[in-house]
Coordinates of C-alpha atoms in Angstrom, one line a residue:
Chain A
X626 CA 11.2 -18.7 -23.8
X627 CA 11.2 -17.9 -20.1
X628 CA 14.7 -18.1 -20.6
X629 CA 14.9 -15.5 -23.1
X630 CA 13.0 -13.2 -21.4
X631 CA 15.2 -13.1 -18.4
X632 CA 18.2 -13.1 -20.5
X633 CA 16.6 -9.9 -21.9
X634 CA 16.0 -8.0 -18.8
X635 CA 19.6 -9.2 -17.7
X636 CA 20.8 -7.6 -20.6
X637 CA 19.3 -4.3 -19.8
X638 CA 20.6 -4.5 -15.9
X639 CA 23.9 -5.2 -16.8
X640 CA 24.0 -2.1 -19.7
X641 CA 22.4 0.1 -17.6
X642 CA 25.5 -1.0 -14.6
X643 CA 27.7 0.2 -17.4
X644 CA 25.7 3.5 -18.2
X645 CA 23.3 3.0 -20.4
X646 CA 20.7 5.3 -20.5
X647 CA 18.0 4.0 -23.1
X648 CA 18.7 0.5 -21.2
X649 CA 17.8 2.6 -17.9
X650 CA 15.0 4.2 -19.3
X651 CA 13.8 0.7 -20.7
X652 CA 14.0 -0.9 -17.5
X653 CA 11.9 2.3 -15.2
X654 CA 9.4 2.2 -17.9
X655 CA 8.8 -1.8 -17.8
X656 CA 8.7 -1.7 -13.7
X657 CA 7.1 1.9 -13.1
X658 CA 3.7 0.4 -12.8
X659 CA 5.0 -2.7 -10.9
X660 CA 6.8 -0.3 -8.5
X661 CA 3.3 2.3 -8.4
X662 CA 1.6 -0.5 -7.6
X663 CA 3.4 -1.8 -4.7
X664 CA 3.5 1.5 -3.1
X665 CA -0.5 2.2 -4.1
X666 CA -0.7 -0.8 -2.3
X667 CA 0.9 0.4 1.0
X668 CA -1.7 3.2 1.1
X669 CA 0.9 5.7 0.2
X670 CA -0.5 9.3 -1.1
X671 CA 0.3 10.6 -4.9
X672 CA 2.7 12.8 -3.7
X673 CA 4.5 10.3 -1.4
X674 CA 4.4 7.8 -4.4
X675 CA 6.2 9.8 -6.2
X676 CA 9.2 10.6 -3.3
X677 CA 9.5 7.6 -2.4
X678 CA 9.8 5.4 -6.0
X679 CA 12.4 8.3 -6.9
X680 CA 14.4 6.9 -3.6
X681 CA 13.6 2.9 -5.2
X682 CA 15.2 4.1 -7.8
X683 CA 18.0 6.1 -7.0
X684 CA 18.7 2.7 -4.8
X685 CA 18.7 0.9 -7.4
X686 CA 21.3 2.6 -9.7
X687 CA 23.2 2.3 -6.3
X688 CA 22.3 -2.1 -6.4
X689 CA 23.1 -2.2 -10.7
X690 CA 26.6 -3.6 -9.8
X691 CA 25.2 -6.2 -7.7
X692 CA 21.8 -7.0 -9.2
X693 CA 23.6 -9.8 -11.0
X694 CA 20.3 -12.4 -11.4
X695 CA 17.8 -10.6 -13.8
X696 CA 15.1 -12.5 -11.9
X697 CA 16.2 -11.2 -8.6
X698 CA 14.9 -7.3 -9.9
X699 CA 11.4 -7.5 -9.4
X700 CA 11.7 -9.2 -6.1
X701 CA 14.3 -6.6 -4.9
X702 CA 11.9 -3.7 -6.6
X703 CA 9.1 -4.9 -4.5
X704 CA 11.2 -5.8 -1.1
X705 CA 12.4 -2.3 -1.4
X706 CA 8.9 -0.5 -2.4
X707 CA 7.4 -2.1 0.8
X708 CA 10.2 -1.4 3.3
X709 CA 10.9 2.4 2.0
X710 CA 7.2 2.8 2.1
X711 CA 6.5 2.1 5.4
X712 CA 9.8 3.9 6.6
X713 CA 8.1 7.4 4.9
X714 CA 4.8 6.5 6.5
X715 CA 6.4 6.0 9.7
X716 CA 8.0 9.4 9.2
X717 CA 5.9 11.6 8.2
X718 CA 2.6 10.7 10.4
X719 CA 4.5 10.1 14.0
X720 CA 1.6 10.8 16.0
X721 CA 0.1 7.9 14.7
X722 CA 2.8 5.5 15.0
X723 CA 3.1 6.2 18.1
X724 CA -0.4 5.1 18.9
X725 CA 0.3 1.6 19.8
X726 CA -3.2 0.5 19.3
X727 CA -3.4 0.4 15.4
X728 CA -0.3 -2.1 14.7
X729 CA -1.0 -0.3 11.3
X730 CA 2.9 -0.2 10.4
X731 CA 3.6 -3.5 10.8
X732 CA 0.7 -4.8 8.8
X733 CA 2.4 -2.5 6.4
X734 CA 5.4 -3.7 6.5
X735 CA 4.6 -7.8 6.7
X736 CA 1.5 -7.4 4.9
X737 CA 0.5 -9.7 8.5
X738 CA -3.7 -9.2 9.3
X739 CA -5.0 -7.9 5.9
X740 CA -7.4 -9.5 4.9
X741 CA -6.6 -12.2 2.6
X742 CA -8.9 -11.0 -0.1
X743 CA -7.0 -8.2 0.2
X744 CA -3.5 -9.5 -0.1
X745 CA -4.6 -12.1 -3.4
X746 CA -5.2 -9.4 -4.9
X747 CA -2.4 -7.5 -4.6
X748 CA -0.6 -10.5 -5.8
X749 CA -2.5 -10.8 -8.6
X750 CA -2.0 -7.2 -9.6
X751 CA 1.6 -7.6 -9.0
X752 CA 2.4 -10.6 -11.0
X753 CA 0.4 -8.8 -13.8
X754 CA 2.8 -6.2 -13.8
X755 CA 6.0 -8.1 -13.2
X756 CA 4.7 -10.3 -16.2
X757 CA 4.0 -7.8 -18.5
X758 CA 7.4 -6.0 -17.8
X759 CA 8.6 -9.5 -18.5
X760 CA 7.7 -9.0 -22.0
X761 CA 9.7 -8.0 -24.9
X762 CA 9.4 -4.4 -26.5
X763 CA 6.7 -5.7 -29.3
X764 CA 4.6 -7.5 -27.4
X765 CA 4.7 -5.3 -24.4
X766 CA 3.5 -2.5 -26.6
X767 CA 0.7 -4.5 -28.7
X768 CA -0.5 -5.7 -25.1
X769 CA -0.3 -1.9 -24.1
X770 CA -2.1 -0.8 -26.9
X771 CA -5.1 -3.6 -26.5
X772 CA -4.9 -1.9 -22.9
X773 CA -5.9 2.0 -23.7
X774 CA -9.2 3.0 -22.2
X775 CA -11.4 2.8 -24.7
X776 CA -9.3 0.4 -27.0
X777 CA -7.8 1.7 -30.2
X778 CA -9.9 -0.1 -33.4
X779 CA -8.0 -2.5 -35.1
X780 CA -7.4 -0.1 -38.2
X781 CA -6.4 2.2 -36.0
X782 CA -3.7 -1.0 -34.0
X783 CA -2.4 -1.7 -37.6
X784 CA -1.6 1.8 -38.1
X785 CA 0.3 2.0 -35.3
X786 CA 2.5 -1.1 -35.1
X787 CA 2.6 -1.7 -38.7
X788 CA 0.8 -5.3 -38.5
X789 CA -1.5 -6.0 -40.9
X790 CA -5.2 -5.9 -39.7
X791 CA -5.4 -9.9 -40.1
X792 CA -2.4 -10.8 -37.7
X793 CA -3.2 -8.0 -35.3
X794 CA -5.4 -11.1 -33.8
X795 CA -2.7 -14.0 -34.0
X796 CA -0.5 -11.4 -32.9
X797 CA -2.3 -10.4 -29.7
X798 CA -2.6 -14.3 -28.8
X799 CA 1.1 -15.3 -29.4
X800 CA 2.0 -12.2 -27.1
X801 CA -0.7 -13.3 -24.3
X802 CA 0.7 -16.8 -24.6
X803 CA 4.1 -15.2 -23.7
X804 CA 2.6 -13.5 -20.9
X805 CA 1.5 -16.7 -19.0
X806 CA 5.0 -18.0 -19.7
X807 CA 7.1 -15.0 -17.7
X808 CA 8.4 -16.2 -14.5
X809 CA 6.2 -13.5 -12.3
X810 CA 2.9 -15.4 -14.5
X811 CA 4.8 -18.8 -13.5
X812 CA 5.5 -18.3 -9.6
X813 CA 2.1 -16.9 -9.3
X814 CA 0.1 -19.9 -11.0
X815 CA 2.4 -22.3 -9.1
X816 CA 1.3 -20.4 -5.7
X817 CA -2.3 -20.4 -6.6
X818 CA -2.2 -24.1 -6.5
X819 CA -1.4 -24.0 -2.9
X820 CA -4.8 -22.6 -1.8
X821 CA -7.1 -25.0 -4.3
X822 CA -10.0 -22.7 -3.3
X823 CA -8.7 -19.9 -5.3
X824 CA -7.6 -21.3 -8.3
X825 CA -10.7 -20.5 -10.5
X826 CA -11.7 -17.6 -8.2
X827 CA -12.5 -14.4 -10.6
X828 CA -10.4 -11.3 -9.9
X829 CA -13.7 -9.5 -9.8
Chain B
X170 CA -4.5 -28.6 -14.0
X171 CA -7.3 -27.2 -13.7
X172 CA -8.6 -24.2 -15.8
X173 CA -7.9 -20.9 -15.0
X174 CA -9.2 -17.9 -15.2
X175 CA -6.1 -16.6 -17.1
X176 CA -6.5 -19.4 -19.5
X177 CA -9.1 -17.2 -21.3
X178 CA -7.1 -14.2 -23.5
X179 CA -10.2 -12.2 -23.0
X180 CA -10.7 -12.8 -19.3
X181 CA -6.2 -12.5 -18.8
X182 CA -6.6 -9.2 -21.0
X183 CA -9.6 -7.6 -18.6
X184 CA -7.5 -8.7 -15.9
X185 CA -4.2 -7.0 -17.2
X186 CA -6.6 -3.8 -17.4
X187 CA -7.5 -3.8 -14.1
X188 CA -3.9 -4.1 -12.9
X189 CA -2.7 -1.3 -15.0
X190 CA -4.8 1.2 -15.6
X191 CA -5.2 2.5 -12.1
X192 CA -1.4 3.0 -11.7
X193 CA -0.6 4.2 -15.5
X194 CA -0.8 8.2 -15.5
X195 CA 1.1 8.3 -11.8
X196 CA 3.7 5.4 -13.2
X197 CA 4.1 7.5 -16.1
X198 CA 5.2 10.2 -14.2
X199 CA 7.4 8.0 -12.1
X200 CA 9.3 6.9 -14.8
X201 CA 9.8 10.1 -16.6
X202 CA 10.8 11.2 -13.1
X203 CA 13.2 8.6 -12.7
X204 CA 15.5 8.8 -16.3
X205 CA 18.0 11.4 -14.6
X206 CA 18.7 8.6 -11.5
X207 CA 20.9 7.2 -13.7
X208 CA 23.4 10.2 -13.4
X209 CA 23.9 9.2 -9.6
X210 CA 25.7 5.8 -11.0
X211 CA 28.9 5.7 -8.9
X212 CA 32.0 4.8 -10.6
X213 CA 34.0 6.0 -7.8
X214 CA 35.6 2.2 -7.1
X215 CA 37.7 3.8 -3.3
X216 CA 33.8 5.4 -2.2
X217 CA 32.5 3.0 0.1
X218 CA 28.4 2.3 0.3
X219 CA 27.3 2.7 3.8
X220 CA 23.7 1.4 4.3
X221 CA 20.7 2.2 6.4
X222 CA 21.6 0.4 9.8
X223 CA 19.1 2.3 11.8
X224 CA 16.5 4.4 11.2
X225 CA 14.8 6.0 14.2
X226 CA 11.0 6.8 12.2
X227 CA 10.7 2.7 12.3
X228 CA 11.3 1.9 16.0
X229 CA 8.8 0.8 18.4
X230 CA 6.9 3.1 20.3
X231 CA 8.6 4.0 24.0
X232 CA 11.5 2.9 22.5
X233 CA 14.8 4.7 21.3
X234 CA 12.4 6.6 18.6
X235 CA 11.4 9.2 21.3
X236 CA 15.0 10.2 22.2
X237 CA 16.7 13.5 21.1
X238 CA 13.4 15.2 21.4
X239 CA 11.7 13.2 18.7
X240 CA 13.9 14.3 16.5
X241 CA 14.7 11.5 13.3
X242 CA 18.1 9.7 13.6
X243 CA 19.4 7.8 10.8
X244 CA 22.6 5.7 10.8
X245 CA 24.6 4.6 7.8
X246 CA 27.0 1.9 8.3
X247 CA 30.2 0.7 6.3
X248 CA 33.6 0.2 7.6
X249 CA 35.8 1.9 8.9
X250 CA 33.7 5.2 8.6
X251 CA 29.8 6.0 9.5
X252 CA 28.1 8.7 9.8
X253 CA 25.2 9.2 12.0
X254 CA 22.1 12.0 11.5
X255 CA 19.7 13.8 13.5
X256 CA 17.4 15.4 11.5
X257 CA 16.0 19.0 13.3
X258 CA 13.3 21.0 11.2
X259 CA 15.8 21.8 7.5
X260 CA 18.7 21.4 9.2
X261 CA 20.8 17.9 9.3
X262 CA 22.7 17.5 12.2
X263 CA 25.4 14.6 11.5
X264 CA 28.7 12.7 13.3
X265 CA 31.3 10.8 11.7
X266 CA 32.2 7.7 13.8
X267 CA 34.6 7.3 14.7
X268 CA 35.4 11.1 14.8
X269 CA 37.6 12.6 12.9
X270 CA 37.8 16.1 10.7
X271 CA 36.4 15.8 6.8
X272 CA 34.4 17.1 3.7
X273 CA 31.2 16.4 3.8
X274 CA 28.8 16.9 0.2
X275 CA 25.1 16.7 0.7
X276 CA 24.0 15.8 -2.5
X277 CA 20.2 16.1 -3.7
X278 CA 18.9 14.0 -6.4
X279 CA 17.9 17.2 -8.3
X280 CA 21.5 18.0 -8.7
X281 CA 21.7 20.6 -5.7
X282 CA 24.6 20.3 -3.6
X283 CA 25.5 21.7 0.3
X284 CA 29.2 21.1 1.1
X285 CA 29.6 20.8 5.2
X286 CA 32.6 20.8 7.2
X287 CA 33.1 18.0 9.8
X288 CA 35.3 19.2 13.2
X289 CA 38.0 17.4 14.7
X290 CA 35.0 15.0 16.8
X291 CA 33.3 14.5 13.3
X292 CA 30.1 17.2 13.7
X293 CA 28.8 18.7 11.0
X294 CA 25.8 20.4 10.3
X295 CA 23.7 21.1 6.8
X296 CA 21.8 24.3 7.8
X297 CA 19.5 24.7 5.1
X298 CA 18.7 21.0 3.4
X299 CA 16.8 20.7 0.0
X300 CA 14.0 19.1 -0.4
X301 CA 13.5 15.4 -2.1
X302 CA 16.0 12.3 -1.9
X303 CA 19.4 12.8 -0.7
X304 CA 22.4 11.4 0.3
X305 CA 25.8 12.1 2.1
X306 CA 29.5 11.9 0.8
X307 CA 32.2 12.1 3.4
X308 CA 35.8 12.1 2.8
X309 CA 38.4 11.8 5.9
X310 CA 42.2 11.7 5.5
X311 CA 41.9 7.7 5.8
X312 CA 38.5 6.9 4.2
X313 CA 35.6 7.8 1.6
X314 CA 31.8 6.7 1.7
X315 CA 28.5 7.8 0.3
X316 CA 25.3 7.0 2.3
X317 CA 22.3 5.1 0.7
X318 CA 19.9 7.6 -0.8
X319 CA 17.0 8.5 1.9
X320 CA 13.9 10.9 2.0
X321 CA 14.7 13.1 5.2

């Protein structure tokens, strides 16, 4: 299954290499919230969100070509977030880079003295994301879907996605099941179990 | 293994909320914003990538960052041709090294483009540059590269 999944997303990088636009759009719109994230992360304003994740992606229609590992995407989407984030922060407010005092753009940069409350969570929220963009189109959108604030009524799921009302439920579990299968899911459990102390800790 | 918290649909589902919703109407935008990128694919196979060596904004304090007035310097590397930029107000002020005469295309990722022309030491200069992501094309009589897209 994990094997699929990256087969599928390897599928869409190398079609989008070749031109693809519904490929490209497929792939911004599984990773937008994985890329927002990063940069929401980085303290980065609306407005310089948006600049700088049109320069992550720009980048990568330059990186298609030589993206060849469908796994390696969310890694370089993240390496890349971090880096050009911290680069527009350190542009933009030079007064206070210069202040040599704060060390705030290298904590920015390294992620080095946040707390580590601070960074779990980001973590988490990341291999959330990467997960869920992980996914393929019908479970990603039932999972989406089960995620609108307030939640859409079943009738109102079944109406949308064409499942009957009684396998909306089976539906939803098989798809969650797939989600703690990705890779991002994977790597993330299998880090948790290097700090035992966090391994049943609540999010919230 | 233990149990974890994910183990629970309900609990992984809250959790899944809490990751996406905060970021879902601005990564909406973002990837709306981000169809047209594709347009930038490069199927030139001569034009040469030259990437961000050196980027002024991200030195140390006291350092080389505070030379040419505090003015941004950006230097994008391939071989045999870079191209280095100083970045004054709207205008781009940029060398080809090693110098030599060329076209040089400032392209924005809007479509807008400003066509420069580099003298025999390789200066150029973009007076008036737009706003957003954008990148350099140079051509000399021996070589062709495009810079990696930056926000000046």
């Amino acid at each position: 299954m994990v094997d699929d999944i990256n087969i599928s997303i390897s599928t869409l990088v190398t079609a989008a290499a070749g031109g693809d636009q519904a490929a490209w759009n497929d792939i911004v719109g599984r990773y937008s919230p994985l890329l927002v994230a990063v940069l929401r992360q980085c303290r980065l304003s609306s407005a310089d969100t948006e600049d700088v994740a049109q320069t992550v992606w720009l980048r990568l229609v330059e990186h298609l070509e030589t993206l060849r590992q469908a796994k390696a995407l969310p890694s370089w989407i993240v390496t890349t977030a971090r880096r050009e984030a911290w680069r527009q922060a350190a542009a933009g407010r030079r007064v206070l880079a210069r202040d040599p005092g704060t060390g705030e753009w290298a904590r920015l940069a390294a992620d080095v003295d946040a707390p580590e409350d601070t960074v779990l969570v980001a973590e988490r929220q990341q291999a959330l994301l990467s997960g869920l963009a992980e996914l393929g189109g019908r479970d990603r959108e039932l999972l989406l879907l089960f995620l609108e604030d307030p939640p859409p009524s079943y009738a109102a799921i079944s109406r949308r996605t064409g499942i009957p009302i009684g396998g909306i439920g089976p539906t939803r579990a098989r798809a969650l099941a797939k989600l703690r299968r990705t890779t991002a899911m994977q790597n993330f459990r299998a880090s948790e179990t290097d700090r035992p102390e966090t391994t049943t800790g609540a999010m919230r | 293994m233990p149990q974890h918290r994910w183990d629970d649909d309900e609990k992984l589902l809250a959790d899944l909320a809490d990751a996406l919703r905060p970021v879902t109407p601005l990564a909406n935008r973002v990837a709306e914003q981000a169809g047209g990128a594709l347009a930038w694919r490069t199927v030139d196979a001569d034009l040469q990538l030259a990437t961000l060596s050196f980027d002024s904004a991200t030195e140390p304090v006291g350092s080389s960052r505070d030379a040419n007035g505090g003015n941004r310097v950006l230097v994008f590397h391939c071989s045999p041709l870079s191209v280095e930029v100083e970045l004054q107000g709207d205008r781009l002020l940029g060398q080809l090294v090693p110098g030599s005469s060329g076209e040089v295309t400032l392209e924005a990722a809007d479509g807008t483009q400003v066509r420069a022309r580099a003298d025999e030491m390789g200066f150029f200069l973009v007076a008036a540059m737009p706003s957003g992501a954008i990148r350099l094309q140079c051509e000399t009589a021996t070589a062709k590269l495009v810079t990696a897209w930056f926000q000046p």
